[in-house]
């Protein structure tokens, strides 16, 4: 037999000890239950005692199941009628690599003959494990069931005390008038409580969860084991069952605990909905007053009940209605509880016995602690900062969840909430952040409206942090942990350093590195990270690569962001005029392209041995899936090859296909999307693609060879020339006399115009010139990247820009950098700088010199006005100077802090481009903007989607690397050069055959190029947009560019 390691032995010992303790506790509780019931009365038979116990034992699980079904039905109706939630099947949110590993292990297993005894034992073990899991799940959602039965038990006890009689508080209670049916109902009640506690013990993951639960001890106090202690110390003359009746007031305490832990959370949600419905301006924090009021009522009722038991009087000769008399006498003690808790003490009522005085001391002590605590929370709720929003379950183990740690940007949290909603993943989102919870008010409302479980905790797990919080939420059991940094800080490097400290905390806590993803936003992130732990996503590197790539490949930003999104944009109804029909169809094609994304799919064993060309061609021709590469199984972990066409690559066992494909949805789902006004389901369903793969594998032998398919393609020659690069040399020769006479310092990079920079600064003036408008801390980092590429000359232009930077440090880039001071809002300064001679203009937020702490909103406003003014000036200059550049309207880029502000860059309307669409996820509102569709816009918020393409880390990290590879700038030393743009004018092809499908076959068959999208170039600015993987019949214009 295989030997067990230390961890497995420890788990076995803990499971054995837990089982023994469970058996001991449940046996003791059950035995004491039968003993208490059988000795309760001499007037009932054993049948009268046994049947109620059995009924109570069966009734509690049955009602637990019934309430669970009712809650499920209500939630389904509410989701379908209010939320219009789509039922998504076969979600691909589980790690496919794990599935493949399990399949391999299953193939390796050999059938072993087992005896009937072993099979029976295994069946019993499996049934027990399933039953325990079901119990844990139901007990985790048993709030309404427990509230229902505790209310019934309280009513039964209040009815029972009306039959008690005594003439003075010094006399003993006479229980002889209590009907036999009341006894039987109490037998059922006692059995219900015993069953509840036994199921809680069985469902708990650890014995510490049982012993540390206040409800366990409250339940135990009213069960028979405690009555033995009470009988021996206080009520020696009473029977066990009579003592059980005397301790009935403890049920008020149990309700108080349940309200404080459970019901308060649901009542808070209900109260919030009522307040939102009334819209009277009352803060939702008012629910704390509701909690204090209900808590005082329950504690006062518990104290009044105990005082009634200890010194209440109900004379035998009393002729009035027993219920009215008992209720009025109970009301007197209720009044006494309030004047006692308020420490007023009028003296009209006092505790008369030692037991009553002890009870009064206990209750007053509890109120002196609890009331100030709740009042302090109330004050903090209105005047202080919240420390937690949401709820973490205390019954059994926490359900499946993902963990977000660090400076979580509210926009990125919205992406996670909507991702979880559209995927139907049903994962709880727990956020550990040091950002004020008030900053996430919109995200909390989104989660509440979408019925998503969101818990935000204001805490830190890095240096000087609270590591105990990781134990509380059981961080090592998270399905995925995201350690996130943010761009929204003046010192991004400091944010990345904090992220590293949090990663170290997770590693020391025992989290698995493969389930941790670390997001960095500065250049030092990857260098200071733990390379052996976690997966690194450098958004800083992605941002610089996309900006540089967008210079030579316009639209790459839109393409990469679209491929990283996990949402589909809602396609509007076709309600426009016939004159706008063409624009509407183009707009719909653009929105359909947003639904494309990069996914990986298992390749069936029956397709092993075919060439990559055969697989790619047949997948596209038959099903429209664009295969861009292979995730290889014969190379190191997570190694992939993009476009191995022409290299004779043969599909091997364990390989995965890397696809660009869209979402699959039915007509009914489409109608639901349009009527509900929400986006369609996310990404590609693995089951659908696997079904396609299986269909192909079933006919693998009948597949036509790739050579035959190539012979059927039109034999027109395809001539491909690189896009003509604009050379500014001819224009630079026209120098201004005043510029020529200017005395230039040899070591200075501050100049007055582009011409002057080309003559005296740039080592290679023929390189394309990039004009950066403004200056921020990101610019030096971008210059380092440009220095590494060595393909561009750079001019930095802005108001007092030379004073914002350290010129001595910037001299490092003297070979390709020049600085021009000027106001971009003044036409004279723009003309003097000759910015129209630059082939690319990049406008970024730039804080003024006299106000470096300017807010993001003010910087965005300044950037928007600058961009609009500069674009207008540049268009006039291009016309006046006769710049021969038909694509001048697309060679620019503007950056904003907030992606939602992109709508203010353009005041023209085309369908829904510039209209804020409430049907869309607010964090993705930028996709309807004209600038984003053309690839002219970038924002840090757009890059967050690269960190959470899926809820599982493994494949997601590979997709991130693939997208970074596609957006990288070409290097002559590298085999792969990312996406490149090809002009349709450079491809010789008949106009009648210029569809995307035919062009895909041309490029793939003749040049081994894989076409994944087009850049639509039209005569009007609004006709320009990036369309990712359009339909095969999409017509290509002669001005378009493809990549």
CSV table of N, CA and C in Angstrom, one decimal, residues 552-560 626-628 723 966-967 977-987 995-996 999-1004 1008-1017 1025-1030 1036 1039-1043:
chain,number,residue,atom,x,y,z
A,552,UNK,N,2.4,52.5,-36.0
A,552,UNK,CA,2.5,51.8,-37.3
A,552,UNK,C,1.3,51.0,-37.7
A,553,UNK,N,0.5,50.7,-36.7
A,553,UNK,CA,-0.7,49.8,-36.9
A,553,UNK,C,-1.9,50.4,-36.3
A,554,UNK,N,-2.5,51.5,-36.9
A,554,UNK,CA,-3.6,52.1,-36.3
A,554,UNK,C,-4.8,51.2,-36.0
A,555,UNK,N,-5.4,51.3,-34.9
A,555,UNK,CA,-6.5,50.4,-34.6
A,555,UNK,C,-6.1,49.3,-33.7
A,556,UNK,N,-4.8,49.0,-33.4
A,556,UNK,CA,-4.4,47.9,-32.6
A,556,UNK,C,-5.0,48.0,-31.2
A,557,UNK,N,-5.1,49.2,-30.7
A,557,UNK,CA,-5.7,49.3,-29.3
A,557,UNK,C,-7.1,48.8,-29.3
A,558,UNK,N,-7.9,49.2,-30.3
A,558,UNK,CA,-9.3,48.7,-30.3
A,558,UNK,C,-9.3,47.2,-30.5
A,559,UNK,N,-8.5,46.7,-31.3
A,559,UNK,CA,-8.5,45.2,-31.6
A,559,UNK,C,-8.1,44.4,-30.3
A,560,UNK,N,-7.0,44.8,-29.7
A,560,UNK,CA,-6.6,44.0,-28.5
A,560,UNK,C,-7.6,44.2,-27.3
A,626,UNK,N,-11.6,31.5,-36.2
A,626,UNK,CA,-10.3,31.8,-36.7
A,626,UNK,C,-9.3,31.3,-35.8
A,627,UNK,N,-8.5,30.3,-36.2
A,627,UNK,CA,-7.4,29.7,-35.4
A,627,UNK,C,-6.1,30.5,-35.6
A,628,UNK,N,-5.7,31.1,-34.5
A,628,UNK,CA,-4.5,31.9,-34.7
A,628,UNK,C,-3.2,31.3,-34.1
A,723,UNK,N,3.0,49.0,-46.3
A,723,UNK,CA,2.4,50.3,-46.5
A,723,UNK,C,3.5,51.4,-46.6
A,966,UNK,N,0.4,39.8,-29.7
A,966,UNK,CA,-0.2,40.3,-30.8
A,966,UNK,C,0.0,41.8,-30.9
A,967,UNK,N,0.0,42.5,-29.8
A,967,UNK,CA,0.2,44.0,-29.8
A,967,UNK,C,1.6,44.5,-29.7
A,977,UNK,N,6.1,39.0,-35.2
A,977,UNK,CA,6.1,40.4,-35.2
A,977,UNK,C,4.8,41.0,-34.8
A,978,UNK,N,3.9,40.2,-34.2
A,978,UNK,CA,2.6,40.6,-33.8
A,978,UNK,C,1.7,40.9,-35.0
A,979,UNK,N,0.7,41.7,-34.8
A,979,UNK,CA,-0.3,42.0,-35.9
A,979,UNK,C,0.3,43.1,-36.7
A,980,UNK,N,0.1,43.0,-38.0
A,980,UNK,CA,0.6,44.0,-39.0
A,980,UNK,C,-0.6,44.4,-39.9
A,981,UNK,N,-0.5,45.6,-40.4
A,981,UNK,CA,-1.6,46.1,-41.2
A,981,UNK,C,-1.2,46.1,-42.7
A,982,UNK,N,-2.1,45.6,-43.5
A,982,UNK,CA,-1.9,45.5,-44.9
A,982,UNK,C,-3.0,46.3,-45.7
A,983,UNK,N,-2.6,47.1,-46.6
A,983,UNK,CA,-3.6,47.9,-47.4
A,983,UNK,C,-4.2,47.1,-48.5
A,984,UNK,N,-5.5,47.2,-48.6
A,984,UNK,CA,-6.2,46.5,-49.7
A,984,UNK,C,-5.6,46.9,-51.1
A,985,UNK,N,-5.2,48.1,-51.2
A,985,UNK,CA,-4.6,48.5,-52.5
A,985,UNK,C,-3.4,47.7,-52.9
A,986,UNK,N,-2.7,47.2,-51.9
A,986,UNK,CA,-1.5,46.4,-52.2
A,986,UNK,C,-1.8,44.9,-52.5
A,987,UNK,N,-3.1,44.6,-52.6
A,987,UNK,CA,-3.5,43.2,-52.8
A,987,UNK,C,-4.3,43.2,-54.2
A,995,UNK,N,-14.6,39.9,-50.3
A,995,UNK,CA,-15.3,39.7,-49.0
A,995,UNK,C,-14.3,39.2,-48.0
A,996,UNK,N,-14.6,39.3,-46.8
A,996,UNK,CA,-13.7,38.9,-45.7
A,996,UNK,C,-13.3,37.4,-45.8
A,999,UNK,N,-10.9,36.9,-48.8
A,999,UNK,CA,-9.6,37.5,-48.5
A,999,UNK,C,-8.9,36.7,-47.4
A,1000,UNK,N,-9.6,36.1,-46.5
A,1000,UNK,CA,-9.0,35.2,-45.5
A,1000,UNK,C,-8.3,34.0,-46.2
A,1001,UNK,N,-9.0,33.4,-47.1
A,1001,UNK,CA,-8.5,32.3,-47.9
A,1001,UNK,C,-7.3,32.7,-48.7
A,1002,UNK,N,-7.3,33.9,-49.4
A,1002,UNK,CA,-6.2,34.3,-50.2
A,1002,UNK,C,-4.9,34.4,-49.3
A,1003,UNK,N,-5.0,35.2,-48.2
A,1003,UNK,CA,-3.9,35.4,-47.4
A,1003,UNK,C,-3.3,34.2,-46.8
A,1004,UNK,N,-4.3,33.3,-46.3
A,1004,UNK,CA,-3.8,32.1,-45.6
A,1004,UNK,C,-3.2,31.1,-46.6
A,1008,UNK,N,0.4,32.4,-46.0
A,1008,UNK,CA,0.4,31.9,-44.7
A,1008,UNK,C,0.1,32.9,-43.6
A,1009,UNK,N,-0.7,33.9,-44.0
A,1009,UNK,CA,-1.1,35.0,-43.1
A,1009,UNK,C,-2.5,34.7,-42.6
A,1010,UNK,N,-2.8,34.9,-41.3
A,1010,UNK,CA,-4.1,34.7,-40.7
A,1010,UNK,C,-4.8,36.1,-40.5
A,1011,UNK,N,-5.9,36.3,-41.2
A,1011,UNK,CA,-6.6,37.6,-41.1
A,1011,UNK,C,-7.6,37.5,-39.9
A,1012,UNK,N,-7.5,38.5,-39.0
A,1012,UNK,CA,-8.4,38.5,-37.8
A,1012,UNK,C,-9.2,39.8,-37.8
A,1013,UNK,N,-9.1,40.8,-38.7
A,1013,UNK,CA,-9.9,41.9,-38.6
A,1013,UNK,C,-9.6,42.9,-39.7
A,1014,UNK,N,-10.4,44.0,-39.8
A,1014,UNK,CA,-10.2,45.0,-40.8
A,1014,UNK,C,-10.3,46.4,-40.2
A,1015,UNK,N,-9.6,47.3,-40.8
A,1015,UNK,CA,-9.7,48.7,-40.4
A,1015,UNK,C,-10.5,49.4,-41.5
A,1016,UNK,N,-11.7,49.7,-41.3
A,1016,UNK,CA,-12.6,50.4,-42.3
A,1016,UNK,C,-12.2,51.8,-42.4
A,1017,UNK,N,-11.8,52.2,-43.6
A,1017,UNK,CA,-11.4,53.6,-43.9
A,1017,UNK,C,-12.4,54.2,-44.9
A,1025,UNK,N,-13.4,52.6,-38.5
A,1025,UNK,CA,-13.6,51.8,-37.3
A,1025,UNK,C,-12.9,50.5,-37.5
A,1026,UNK,N,-12.6,49.8,-36.4
A,1026,UNK,CA,-11.9,48.5,-36.4
A,1026,UNK,C,-13.0,47.5,-36.2
A,1027,UNK,N,-13.1,46.5,-37.1
A,1027,UNK,CA,-14.1,45.4,-37.0
A,1027,UNK,C,-13.3,44.1,-36.8
A,1028,UNK,N,-13.5,43.5,-35.7
A,1028,UNK,CA,-12.8,42.2,-35.4
A,1028,UNK,C,-13.6,41.0,-35.9
A,1029,UNK,N,-12.9,40.2,-36.7
A,1029,UNK,CA,-13.5,39.0,-37.3
A,1029,UNK,C,-14.9,39.2,-37.8
A,1030,UNK,N,-15.1,40.0,-38.8
A,1030,UNK,CA,-16.4,40.2,-39.4
A,1030,UNK,C,-16.9,38.9,-40.1
A,1036,UNK,N,-15.3,44.1,-48.5
A,1036,UNK,CA,-14.1,44.9,-48.2
A,1036,UNK,C,-14.0,46.0,-49.3
A,1039,UNK,N,-10.3,51.1,-49.9
A,1039,UNK,CA,-9.5,51.9,-49.0
A,1039,UNK,C,-9.2,51.2,-47.7
A,1040,UNK,N,-9.8,50.1,-47.4
A,1040,UNK,CA,-9.7,49.4,-46.1
A,1040,UNK,C,-8.2,48.9,-46.0
A,1041,UNK,N,-7.9,48.6,-44.7
A,1041,UNK,CA,-6.7,48.0,-44.3
A,1041,UNK,C,-7.0,46.8,-43.5
A,1042,UNK,N,-6.3,45.7,-43.6
A,1042,UNK,CA,-6.6,44.4,-42.9
A,1042,UNK,C,-5.3,44.0,-42.1
A,1043,UNK,N,-5.6,43.3,-41.1
A,1043,UNK,CA,-4.4,42.8,-40.2
A,1043,UNK,C,-4.7,41.4,-39.7
